[in-house]
Coordinates of C-alpha atoms in Angstrom, one line a residue:
Chain L
M1 CA -42.1 -9.7 -67.1
S2 CA -43.8 -10.6 -70.4
S3 CA -44.9 -7.8 -72.7
P4 CA -48.6 -7.1 -73.3
F5 CA -47.7 -5.8 -76.7
P6 CA -46.4 -7.7 -79.7
V7 CA -42.7 -7.1 -79.0
P8 CA -40.7 -7.1 -82.2
R9 CA -37.0 -7.9 -82.1
S10 CA -34.6 -5.0 -82.5
P11 CA -33.2 -4.3 -86.0
R12 CA -30.2 -6.5 -86.8
A13 CA -27.2 -5.5 -88.8
D14 CA -26.7 -9.1 -89.9
G15 CA -28.6 -10.9 -92.6
T16 CA -32.2 -10.7 -91.4
D17 CA -34.2 -11.4 -94.6
N18 CA -36.5 -8.7 -96.1
G19 CA -39.7 -10.6 -95.2
E20 CA -38.8 -10.8 -91.6
R21 CA -37.8 -7.2 -91.5
R22 CA -41.1 -6.2 -93.2
T23 CA -43.1 -8.1 -90.6
E24 CA -41.2 -6.4 -87.8
N25 CA -41.7 -3.0 -89.3
D26 CA -45.4 -3.7 -89.7
R27 CA -45.6 -4.6 -86.0
W28 CA -44.0 -1.3 -85.0
R29 CA -46.3 0.6 -87.3
R30 CA -49.3 -1.0 -85.6
L31 CA -47.9 -0.1 -82.2
Y32 CA -47.3 3.5 -83.3
A33 CA -50.8 3.7 -84.6
I34 CA -52.1 2.4 -81.2
V35 CA -50.3 5.2 -79.4
L36 CA -51.5 7.9 -81.8
G37 CA -55.0 6.4 -81.8
E38 CA -55.1 6.5 -78.0
L39 CA -54.1 10.1 -78.2
A40 CA -56.9 10.9 -80.6
L41 CA -59.4 9.0 -78.4
T42 CA -58.1 10.8 -75.3
I43 CA -58.6 14.2 -76.9
A44 CA -62.1 13.2 -78.0
I45 CA -62.9 12.1 -74.5
F46 CA -61.4 15.2 -72.9
Y47 CA -63.4 17.4 -75.3
A48 CA -66.7 15.5 -74.6
F49 CA -65.8 15.8 -70.8
T50 CA -65.3 19.5 -71.2
K51 CA -68.5 20.0 -73.0
A52 CA -70.6 17.6 -70.9
F53 CA -69.9 19.4 -67.6
Q54 CA -69.6 23.0 -68.9
Chain D
M1 CA -47.5 16.3 -38.4
R2 CA -48.4 13.6 -36.1
P3 CA -46.0 10.7 -35.0
I4 CA -47.6 8.3 -37.5
D5 CA -47.0 10.8 -40.3
W6 CA -43.3 11.0 -39.3
I7 CA -43.0 7.2 -39.2
V8 CA -44.6 6.8 -42.7
L9 CA -42.4 9.6 -44.1
V10 CA -39.1 8.6 -42.6
A11 CA -39.6 4.9 -43.2
T12 CA -40.5 5.4 -46.9
L13 CA -37.5 7.7 -47.6
L14 CA -35.0 5.4 -45.8
L15 CA -36.4 2.3 -47.5
I16 CA -36.0 4.0 -50.9
V17 CA -32.4 5.0 -50.2
A18 CA -31.5 1.6 -48.8
Y19 CA -33.2 -0.1 -51.8
G20 CA -31.3 2.1 -54.3
M21 CA -28.0 1.4 -52.6
W22 CA -28.6 -2.3 -52.5
K23 CA -29.9 -2.5 -56.1
G24 CA -27.0 -0.6 -57.5
R25 CA -24.2 -2.3 -55.6
R26 CA -21.0 -3.5 -57.3
Q27 CA -20.9 -1.3 -60.4
R28 CA -17.3 -1.6 -61.6
H29 CA -17.5 -0.7 -65.3
L30 CA -18.5 2.6 -66.9
A31 CA -21.3 1.0 -68.9
A32 CA -22.6 -0.6 -65.7
Y33 CA -22.4 2.6 -63.7
L34 CA -23.8 5.0 -66.3
L35 CA -26.1 2.8 -68.3
A36 CA -27.0 -0.1 -66.0
D37 CA -25.0 -2.4 -68.3
R38 CA -27.7 -1.7 -71.0
K39 CA -29.8 -4.5 -69.5
L40 CA -33.1 -2.8 -68.4
R41 CA -36.5 -3.9 -69.6
W42 CA -39.3 -1.6 -70.9
P43 CA -41.4 -1.4 -67.7
T44 CA -38.5 -0.1 -65.7
I45 CA -37.5 2.3 -68.6
G46 CA -41.0 3.6 -69.0
L47 CA -41.6 4.3 -65.3
S48 CA -38.1 5.8 -65.0
I49 CA -38.8 8.2 -67.8
M50 CA -42.1 9.2 -66.2
A51 CA -40.5 9.6 -62.7
T52 CA -37.7 11.7 -64.1
Q53 CA -40.2 14.2 -65.6
A54 CA -42.5 14.2 -62.6
S55 CA -40.8 16.4 -60.0
A56 CA -42.2 17.4 -56.6
I57 CA -43.5 20.5 -58.2
T58 CA -45.6 18.4 -60.6
F59 CA -47.5 16.9 -57.6
L60 CA -47.6 20.2 -55.6
S61 CA -48.3 22.8 -58.3
T62 CA -50.4 20.9 -60.8
P63 CA -53.4 20.4 -58.4
G64 CA -53.1 24.1 -57.5
Q65 CA -53.0 25.0 -61.2
A66 CA -56.4 23.2 -61.7
Y67 CA -57.7 25.0 -58.5
V68 CA -56.9 28.4 -60.0
D69 CA -57.1 28.0 -63.7
G70 CA -58.9 24.7 -64.4
M71 CA -57.6 21.6 -66.2
R72 CA -56.5 23.3 -69.5
F73 CA -52.8 22.7 -68.5
V74 CA -53.3 19.1 -69.6
Q75 CA -53.1 20.3 -73.2
F76 CA -49.4 21.1 -72.7
Y77 CA -48.8 17.3 -72.8
L78 CA -50.8 16.6 -76.0
G79 CA -47.7 16.7 -78.2
L80 CA -45.8 14.2 -76.0
P81 CA -47.2 10.9 -77.4
V82 CA -46.4 12.1 -81.0
A83 CA -42.9 13.0 -79.8
M84 CA -42.5 9.5 -78.3
V85 CA -43.4 7.9 -81.7
I86 CA -41.0 10.2 -83.6
L87 CA -38.1 9.5 -81.2
S88 CA -38.8 5.8 -81.3
I89 CA -38.5 5.8 -85.1
T90 CA -35.4 8.2 -85.3
A91 CA -33.3 8.8 -82.2
V92 CA -33.5 5.4 -80.5
P93 CA -32.1 3.3 -83.3
I94 CA -29.3 5.8 -83.9
F95 CA -28.3 6.1 -80.3
H96 CA -28.3 2.3 -79.9
R97 CA -26.4 1.6 -83.1
L98 CA -23.6 4.0 -82.1
K99 CA -23.6 2.7 -78.5
V100 CA -23.3 6.2 -77.1
F101 CA -23.2 7.1 -73.4
T102 CA -24.7 10.6 -74.0
A103 CA -26.8 12.3 -76.6
Y104 CA -24.0 14.8 -77.2
E105 CA -21.5 12.0 -78.1
Y106 CA -23.6 11.4 -81.2
L107 CA -23.2 15.0 -82.4
E108 CA -19.5 14.5 -82.7
T109 CA -20.0 11.7 -85.3
R110 CA -22.1 14.2 -87.3
F111 CA -20.7 17.7 -86.7
G112 CA -17.4 17.4 -84.9
V113 CA -16.2 17.8 -81.3
G114 CA -16.9 21.5 -81.2
T115 CA -20.7 21.1 -81.6
R116 CA -20.7 18.2 -79.2
T117 CA -18.9 20.2 -76.5
L118 CA -21.0 23.3 -77.0
T119 CA -24.3 21.4 -76.7
A120 CA -23.0 19.4 -73.7
I121 CA -22.0 22.7 -71.9
L122 CA -25.4 24.2 -72.6
F123 CA -27.0 21.2 -71.1
L124 CA -24.7 21.3 -68.0
I125 CA -25.6 25.0 -67.3
Q126 CA -29.3 24.5 -67.8
R127 CA -29.6 21.2 -65.9
G128 CA -27.2 22.2 -63.2
L129 CA -29.3 25.2 -62.3
S130 CA -32.6 23.5 -62.7
N131 CA -31.5 20.7 -60.4
G132 CA -31.1 23.2 -57.6
I133 CA -34.6 24.5 -58.2
T134 CA -35.9 20.9 -58.2
I135 CA -34.6 20.6 -54.6
Y136 CA -35.6 24.1 -53.6
A137 CA -39.1 24.3 -54.9
P138 CA -40.7 21.6 -52.6
A139 CA -38.4 22.6 -49.7
V140 CA -39.8 26.1 -49.7
I141 CA -43.4 25.0 -49.9
V142 CA -43.0 22.4 -47.1
S143 CA -41.1 25.0 -45.0
V144 CA -43.9 27.5 -45.4
I145 CA -46.8 25.2 -44.7
L146 CA -45.2 22.9 -42.0
G147 CA -42.7 25.4 -40.6
W148 CA -39.7 23.2 -41.3
N149 CA -36.3 24.8 -41.6
I150 CA -35.7 25.3 -45.3
H151 CA -31.9 24.9 -45.2
A152 CA -32.2 21.6 -43.4
T153 CA -34.9 20.4 -45.9
N154 CA -32.7 21.3 -48.8
I155 CA -29.7 19.5 -47.4
I156 CA -31.6 16.4 -46.3
I157 CA -33.2 15.9 -49.8
G158 CA -29.9 16.6 -51.5
L159 CA -27.9 14.2 -49.3
L160 CA -30.3 11.4 -49.5
V161 CA -30.2 11.6 -53.3
I162 CA -26.4 11.9 -53.4
L163 CA -26.1 8.8 -51.3
Y164 CA -27.8 6.3 -53.5
T165 CA -27.1 8.0 -56.9
T166 CA -23.3 8.1 -56.1
S167 CA -23.2 4.5 -54.8
G168 CA -25.5 2.8 -57.3
G169 CA -25.3 4.9 -60.4
T170 CA -28.0 4.6 -63.1
K171 CA -29.2 1.2 -62.0
A172 CA -30.0 2.6 -58.6
V173 CA -31.7 5.7 -60.1
S174 CA -33.8 3.7 -62.5
W175 CA -35.0 1.1 -60.0
T176 CA -35.8 3.6 -57.3
H177 CA -37.7 5.6 -59.9
V178 CA -40.2 2.7 -60.3
H179 CA -41.0 2.7 -56.6
Q180 CA -40.9 6.5 -56.2
L181 CA -43.4 7.0 -59.0
L182 CA -45.7 4.3 -57.6
I183 CA -45.6 5.9 -54.2
A184 CA -46.2 9.4 -55.6
L185 CA -49.2 8.2 -57.7
G186 CA -50.5 6.1 -54.7
G187 CA -50.3 9.2 -52.4
M188 CA -52.3 11.2 -55.0
A189 CA -54.9 8.5 -55.4
V190 CA -55.4 8.3 -51.6
A191 CA -55.7 12.1 -51.4
L192 CA -58.3 12.1 -54.2
I193 CA -60.4 9.4 -52.6
I194 CA -60.4 11.2 -49.2
A195 CA -61.1 14.6 -50.9
I196 CA -64.2 13.1 -52.6
H197 CA -65.3 11.3 -49.5
A198 CA -65.0 14.6 -47.5
L199 CA -67.3 16.5 -49.9
P200 CA -70.8 17.3 -48.6
V201 CA -72.2 16.4 -52.1
G202 CA -72.0 13.2 -54.2
F203 CA -69.2 12.6 -56.7
L204 CA -71.3 13.4 -59.8
D205 CA -72.5 16.6 -58.2
A206 CA -68.9 17.6 -57.4
V207 CA -67.9 17.0 -61.0
R208 CA -70.9 19.2 -62.1
V209 CA -69.9 22.0 -59.8
A210 CA -66.3 21.9 -61.1
G211 CA -67.5 21.9 -64.7
R212 CA -70.0 24.7 -64.3
M213 CA -67.3 26.8 -62.5
G214 CA -64.9 26.4 -65.4
R215 CA -62.5 23.9 -63.7
L216 CA -62.9 21.0 -66.2
N217 CA -61.8 22.9 -69.3
A218 CA -59.5 20.2 -70.5
I219 CA -59.7 21.0 -74.2
D220 CA -59.8 24.4 -75.9
F221 CA -59.5 24.4 -79.7
S222 CA -59.3 28.2 -80.1
F223 CA -56.0 29.4 -81.7
D224 CA -54.4 32.1 -79.7
V225 CA -50.6 32.5 -79.5
T226 CA -50.7 34.7 -76.4
T227 CA -52.4 32.0 -74.2
P228 CA -50.0 29.3 -73.0
Y229 CA -52.4 26.3 -72.9
N230 CA -54.7 25.5 -75.8
F231 CA -54.9 22.5 -78.2
W232 CA -52.6 24.1 -80.8
S233 CA -49.9 25.3 -78.4
G234 CA -49.9 21.8 -76.9
M235 CA -49.8 20.0 -80.2
I236 CA -47.1 22.2 -81.8
G237 CA -45.2 23.9 -79.0
G238 CA -45.7 20.9 -76.6
L239 CA -44.5 18.5 -79.4
L240 CA -41.3 20.5 -79.8
V241 CA -40.7 20.7 -76.1
A242 CA -41.2 17.0 -75.7
L243 CA -39.0 16.2 -78.7
S244 CA -36.2 18.4 -77.3
Y245 CA -36.6 17.2 -73.7
F246 CA -36.8 13.5 -74.4
G247 CA -34.6 13.5 -77.5
T248 CA -31.7 15.8 -76.5
D249 CA -31.8 16.2 -72.7
Q250 CA -29.4 13.7 -71.2
S251 CA -31.5 13.3 -68.0
Q252 CA -34.1 11.6 -70.2
V253 CA -31.9 10.1 -73.0
Q254 CA -29.9 8.2 -70.3
R255 CA -33.1 6.5 -69.1
Y256 CA -33.8 4.8 -72.5
L257 CA -30.1 4.2 -73.3
T258 CA -30.3 1.6 -70.6
G259 CA -32.5 -0.6 -72.7
S260 CA -31.2 -4.0 -73.6
T261 CA -32.4 -3.7 -77.2
V262 CA -33.9 -1.0 -79.4
A263 CA -37.3 -2.6 -78.8
E264 CA -37.0 -2.3 -75.0
S265 CA -36.1 1.4 -75.3
R266 CA -38.8 2.1 -77.8
L267 CA -41.4 0.4 -75.6
G268 CA -40.3 2.4 -72.6
L269 CA -40.8 5.7 -74.5
L270 CA -44.1 4.5 -76.0
I271 CA -45.6 3.5 -72.7
N272 CA -44.7 7.0 -71.4
G273 CA -46.6 8.3 -74.4
M274 CA -49.7 6.3 -73.6
V275 CA -49.7 6.9 -69.8
K276 CA -48.5 10.5 -69.4
V277 CA -51.6 12.4 -70.6
P278 CA -54.1 10.5 -68.5
M279 CA -51.7 10.7 -65.6
Q280 CA -51.6 14.5 -65.8
F281 CA -55.4 14.6 -66.2
F282 CA -55.7 12.6 -63.0
I283 CA -53.4 15.0 -61.1
L284 CA -55.3 18.0 -62.4
F285 CA -58.6 16.3 -61.5
V286 CA -57.4 16.0 -57.9
G287 CA -56.9 19.8 -58.0
A288 CA -60.4 20.3 -59.4
M289 CA -61.9 18.2 -56.6
V290 CA -59.9 20.2 -54.0
F291 CA -61.5 23.3 -55.6
V292 CA -65.0 21.9 -55.1
F293 CA -64.1 21.0 -51.5
Y294 CA -63.2 24.6 -50.9
Q295 CA -66.6 25.7 -52.2
F296 CA -68.1 24.1 -49.0
V297 CA -65.2 24.7 -46.5
A298 CA -63.8 28.3 -46.3
P299 CA -60.4 28.5 -47.9
P300 CA -57.8 31.1 -46.8
L301 CA -57.8 34.3 -48.9
F302 CA -54.1 33.6 -49.6
F303 CA -52.7 30.1 -49.1
N304 CA -49.0 31.1 -48.6
S305 CA -49.1 31.7 -44.8
V306 CA -45.7 33.4 -44.6
E307 CA -46.7 36.0 -47.2
R308 CA -50.1 36.3 -45.7
A309 CA -48.6 37.0 -42.2
R310 CA -46.7 40.0 -43.6
V311 CA -49.9 41.9 -44.5
A312 CA -52.4 40.3 -42.1
S313 CA -52.3 43.2 -39.7
T314 CA -53.0 45.9 -42.3
A315 CA -56.4 47.5 -42.6
E316 CA -56.5 46.8 -46.4
Y317 CA -56.0 43.1 -45.8
A318 CA -58.7 43.0 -43.1
W319 CA -61.1 44.6 -45.6
L320 CA -60.3 42.0 -48.3
E321 CA -60.7 39.2 -45.7
E322 CA -64.1 40.4 -44.9
A323 CA -65.1 40.6 -48.6
H324 CA -63.7 37.1 -49.0
R325 CA -65.7 35.7 -46.1
T326 CA -69.0 37.4 -47.3
N327 CA -68.4 36.1 -50.8
F328 CA -67.8 32.5 -49.5
V329 CA -71.1 32.4 -47.6
A330 CA -73.0 33.7 -50.6
R331 CA -71.2 31.4 -53.0
R332 CA -71.7 28.3 -51.0
A333 CA -75.4 28.9 -50.9
A334 CA -75.4 29.6 -54.7
V335 CA -73.4 26.4 -55.4
L336 CA -75.9 24.3 -53.5
E337 CA -78.8 26.0 -55.3
M338 CA -77.0 25.4 -58.7
L339 CA -77.1 21.6 -58.1
H340 CA -80.9 21.7 -58.3
N341 CA -81.4 24.8 -60.4
P342 CA -78.9 25.2 -63.3
A343 CA -80.1 28.8 -63.8
A344 CA -78.1 29.7 -60.6
T345 CA -74.8 29.0 -62.6
S346 CA -74.5 32.5 -63.8
R347 CA -74.8 33.8 -60.2
V348 CA -72.1 31.3 -59.0
R349 CA -69.8 32.4 -61.8
A350 CA -70.3 36.1 -61.0
L351 CA -69.5 35.4 -57.4
Q352 CA -66.4 33.4 -58.4
R353 CA -65.2 36.3 -60.6
E354 CA -65.7 38.6 -57.6
E355 CA -63.7 36.2 -55.4
D356 CA -60.9 36.0 -58.1
S357 CA -60.6 39.8 -58.1
T358 CA -60.5 39.8 -54.3
R359 CA -57.6 37.3 -54.4
R360 CA -55.8 39.4 -57.1
A361 CA -56.2 42.5 -54.8
A362 CA -54.7 40.5 -51.9
L363 CA -51.8 39.5 -54.2
D364 CA -51.3 43.1 -55.3
L365 CA -51.2 44.2 -51.7
I366 CA -48.6 41.6 -50.8
R367 CA -46.5 42.6 -53.8
K368 CA -46.8 46.3 -52.9
K369 CA -45.7 45.7 -49.3
H370 CA -43.0 43.2 -50.3
P371 CA -41.8 43.5 -53.9
G372 CA -39.8 40.2 -53.7
A373 CA -42.7 38.2 -52.3
D374 CA -43.5 34.6 -53.6
A375 CA -46.6 35.5 -55.7
N376 CA -47.3 32.0 -57.0
D377 CA -50.0 30.9 -54.6
T378 CA -51.0 27.9 -56.7
N379 CA -48.0 26.0 -55.2
Y380 CA -49.5 26.1 -51.7
V381 CA -53.1 25.1 -52.4
F382 CA -52.8 21.3 -52.4
L383 CA -50.4 20.9 -49.5
T384 CA -52.5 23.3 -47.3
F385 CA -55.5 21.0 -48.1
V386 CA -53.5 17.9 -47.3
T387 CA -52.1 19.1 -44.0
Q388 CA -55.4 20.5 -42.7
F389 CA -58.0 17.9 -43.9
L390 CA -56.3 14.6 -44.5
P391 CA -56.2 12.0 -41.6
A392 CA -53.0 11.0 -39.7
G393 CA -50.8 8.7 -41.7
V394 CA -52.1 9.9 -45.0
V395 CA -50.4 13.3 -44.5
G396 CA -47.1 11.4 -44.1
L397 CA -47.9 9.3 -47.2
V398 CA -48.6 12.4 -49.3
L399 CA -45.4 14.1 -48.0
A400 CA -43.4 10.9 -48.8
A401 CA -44.9 11.0 -52.3
I402 CA -43.8 14.6 -52.7
F403 CA -40.3 13.9 -51.4
C404 CA -40.1 10.8 -53.6
A405 CA -40.9 12.9 -56.6
A406 CA -38.3 15.5 -55.6
M407 CA -35.7 12.8 -55.2
S408 CA -36.5 11.0 -58.5
S409 CA -36.1 14.0 -60.7
T410 CA -33.0 15.2 -58.8
A411 CA -31.4 11.8 -59.0
A412 CA -31.9 11.6 -62.8
G413 CA -30.5 15.1 -63.0
L414 CA -27.3 14.3 -61.0
N415 CA -26.9 11.1 -62.9
S416 CA -27.0 12.8 -66.2
L417 CA -24.8 15.7 -65.2
A418 CA -22.2 13.3 -63.9
S419 CA -22.4 11.3 -67.2
T420 CA -22.1 14.3 -69.4
T421 CA -19.2 15.8 -67.5
A422 CA -17.4 12.4 -67.3
V423 CA -18.0 11.3 -70.9
D424 CA -18.2 14.6 -72.9
V425 CA -15.7 16.7 -71.0
V426 CA -13.3 14.5 -68.9
K427 CA -13.0 11.4 -71.1
R428 CA -13.1 13.3 -74.4
L429 CA -11.1 16.4 -73.6
V430 CA -9.2 16.2 -70.3
W431 CA -8.1 12.6 -69.4
R432 CA -8.3 10.3 -72.5
D433 CA -6.2 7.3 -71.4
A434 CA -7.7 6.4 -68.0
T435 CA -9.0 2.9 -67.2
D436 CA -12.6 2.1 -67.1
H437 CA -12.5 1.8 -63.3
Q438 CA -10.9 5.3 -63.1
Y439 CA -13.7 6.7 -65.1
V440 CA -16.2 5.1 -62.7
V441 CA -14.4 6.8 -59.8
V442 CA -14.4 10.1 -61.6
S443 CA -18.2 9.7 -62.3
K444 CA -18.9 9.1 -58.6
W445 CA -17.0 12.2 -57.6
L446 CA -18.8 14.2 -60.3
T447 CA -22.1 13.0 -58.9
I448 CA -21.1 14.2 -55.5
F449 CA -19.9 17.5 -57.0
W450 CA -23.2 18.2 -58.9
G451 CA -25.2 17.1 -55.8
V452 CA -23.3 19.7 -53.6
F453 CA -23.7 22.2 -56.4
A454 CA -27.5 21.6 -56.5
I455 CA -27.8 22.0 -52.7
A456 CA -25.7 25.2 -52.8
F457 CA -27.9 26.6 -55.6
A458 CA -31.0 25.6 -53.7
E459 CA -29.7 27.5 -50.7
F460 CA -29.1 30.5 -53.0
A461 CA -32.4 30.2 -54.8
G462 CA -34.2 31.6 -51.8
R463 CA -32.7 35.0 -52.8
L464 CA -34.1 34.7 -56.3
G465 CA -37.7 35.2 -55.0
S466 CA -40.1 35.6 -57.9
L467 CA -37.3 35.0 -60.4
I468 CA -37.8 31.3 -59.9
E469 CA -40.5 31.3 -62.5
A470 CA -38.1 32.9 -64.9
V471 CA -35.5 30.2 -64.2
N472 CA -38.1 27.6 -65.0
K473 CA -38.6 29.2 -68.3
L474 CA -34.9 29.0 -69.0
G475 CA -35.3 25.6 -70.5
S476 CA -37.6 26.9 -73.2
L477 CA -35.0 29.6 -74.1
F478 CA -32.6 26.8 -75.2
Y479 CA -34.6 23.7 -76.0
G480 CA -35.7 24.8 -79.4
T481 CA -32.2 25.7 -80.5
I482 CA -30.7 22.4 -79.2
L483 CA -33.5 20.5 -80.9
G484 CA -32.7 22.3 -84.2
I485 CA -29.1 21.0 -84.0
F486 CA -30.3 17.4 -83.4
L487 CA -32.9 17.6 -86.2
L488 CA -30.2 18.8 -88.6
A489 CA -28.0 15.9 -87.4
F490 CA -30.7 13.3 -87.7
Y491 CA -32.3 14.3 -91.0
T492 CA -29.8 16.1 -93.2
K493 CA -26.5 14.9 -94.7
E494 CA -25.3 18.1 -96.4
I495 CA -25.4 20.5 -93.4
S496 CA -21.9 21.0 -91.9
G497 CA -21.0 21.7 -88.3
T498 CA -20.2 25.4 -89.1
A499 CA -23.7 25.9 -90.7
A500 CA -25.4 24.1 -87.8
S501 CA -23.6 26.2 -85.2
L502 CA -24.2 29.5 -87.0
G503 CA -27.9 28.5 -87.4
A504 CA -28.1 27.8 -83.7
I505 CA -26.7 31.2 -82.8
I506 CA -29.3 32.9 -85.1
G507 CA -32.1 30.7 -83.7
E508 CA -31.1 31.6 -80.2
A509 CA -31.0 35.3 -81.0
A510 CA -34.6 35.0 -82.4
V511 CA -35.8 33.3 -79.2
L512 CA -34.2 35.9 -77.0
W513 CA -35.7 38.7 -79.1
C514 CA -39.2 37.1 -78.8
A515 CA -38.8 36.6 -75.0
A516 CA -37.6 40.3 -74.6
F517 CA -39.8 42.2 -77.0
T518 CA -43.0 40.2 -77.7
N519 CA -45.8 38.7 -75.6
L520 CA -45.6 35.4 -77.4
A521 CA -46.4 32.6 -74.9
W522 CA -43.2 30.8 -73.8
L523 CA -44.2 27.4 -75.4
W524 CA -43.8 29.1 -78.8
W525 CA -40.2 30.0 -78.0
N526 CA -39.3 26.4 -78.7
V527 CA -41.0 26.5 -82.1
I528 CA -39.2 29.8 -83.0
G529 CA -35.7 28.6 -81.8
C530 CA -36.0 25.3 -83.8
A531 CA -37.5 26.7 -87.0
V532 CA -35.2 29.7 -87.2
G533 CA -32.1 27.7 -86.3
V534 CA -32.8 25.0 -88.9
G535 CA -33.9 27.5 -91.6
A536 CA -30.8 29.6 -91.0
A537 CA -28.4 26.6 -91.1
V538 CA -30.0 25.4 -94.4
V539 CA -29.7 28.9 -96.0
I540 CA -26.1 29.3 -94.7
Q541 CA -25.1 25.9 -96.0
S542 CA -26.7 26.2 -99.4
V543 CA -26.1 29.8 -100.2
I544 CA -22.9 30.9 -98.4
L545 CA -20.8 27.8 -97.7
S546 CA -21.7 26.0 -100.9
G547 CA -21.0 29.3 -102.8
A548 CA -17.6 29.6 -101.2
K549 CA -16.8 26.0 -102.1
D550 CA -17.8 26.6 -105.7
L551 CA -15.6 29.7 -105.8
Q552 CA -12.6 27.7 -104.4
R553 CA -13.1 25.0 -107.0
T554 CA -13.3 27.6 -109.8
A555 CA -10.1 29.3 -108.5

């Protein structure tokens, strides 16, 4: 199954150059931000839901 | 149960077991048997992680929780996505780099064999007992509502799980998880659709009724350490529970150790972080709709029919039943009025408070007559609704969903107990020079042993009565302390095994003191155990042990 996310390769112990590693780290940071952003959005929606139907 | 329900239930369970045995055939090496050869992809890992956490009680008790207390329980999961990110950054690369079989194996590289063995044994005790409860909890609910023999139900669930977990190992467990979770969620979705369809009012009106009667209280920002579910307890206490559960509990760690790369394991955890909170919201929402349904169709005063039968003939219960009936008629009229006239909301709420106090009085009466009675009526709400109001075939599907959930978490438990015993005890301490194949055979026998242990404990659990809730809280007594040990291992270089162990003992003492002498909500025990354990270890290392070293050097 192909991934809907930008799937970075796992860190290598061998000679992956710094630029490649930085790009890989940036991709992971973006993915972590998506997860945390979704949490923030979920909390906001739940809060609006609670208030709207109270 | 009608014949079509039996067909759906039995066919689903047999197919799951057969699929597990087929998928996990020919596992000859330890890495294949315990870690599925480290070849799994992120969708399987993610669904397996979710299925491990979602036990039968999640699908039975959570809707009942919303029925009684509203949706605020969802806040318990708010810290989980943050924990998934933290573990993806820290634990996953470390576990992958060291190619460990268990989380506790890692502790030896950092603190020595003593800390590894101590933590592994703590896990075995806790998970060994809770696996029995995982089997017992749905069995007791099904036996009360459907009149099934509880011993037979315990044994059947246990044997089915032992069959495919022993023969197929982790590969069978992970692949069956995918189907079990999909069946469980499918069953809940069908139940929700039918519940909404059966309502005498439209969907939006139903949501309005639930909201105005306080059942859609998903977020509460007030800070109160004595209430278990608010935003803060979820974000702080829930975060630590999730860090500990997913980062140090082998039943979860083993799920993502099967990833073919760090990226696959990380994505498995992150997808869990993205899906889990909405999933719990959905299950709670089913309960909120069942609550609305029972505003128009008279619910029983007490859902647990076995406990109800014990007091049904008493004059006090007859009086409470009458008050309950009168209240229902008045409340139904007030709810219908509320839909057109929001001013009627206060009257509906007053009637609901009156009904709540009648239910509490019924519960007190049951407790007075039978001190060991099962007082947690929330567990019986959803299945009562399912068996009484859902059509033929769907009842079988929902029961299959509940059994699938019971089997998925039990299988992960057995799998992790066998792995920890085989790798951290047998291979490390008892029989160090066996061949890979011999360890596979040992692991299979250990799976059978822990399965039989779980069934035996499930049989004994009936005598625990209301202590079951206390056993469920057992995890929170230890999770914080264990997490503290792992945090010290991950993030510090100077702390020694001695300081970590002493810190853990002090942290555990603090948790036990809080549990015994304060009314601090149990989610906060995790915070106390972790913070005190880590703090004490740092102080011991920097003040006492470093001071002693300095003295030795000077001498």
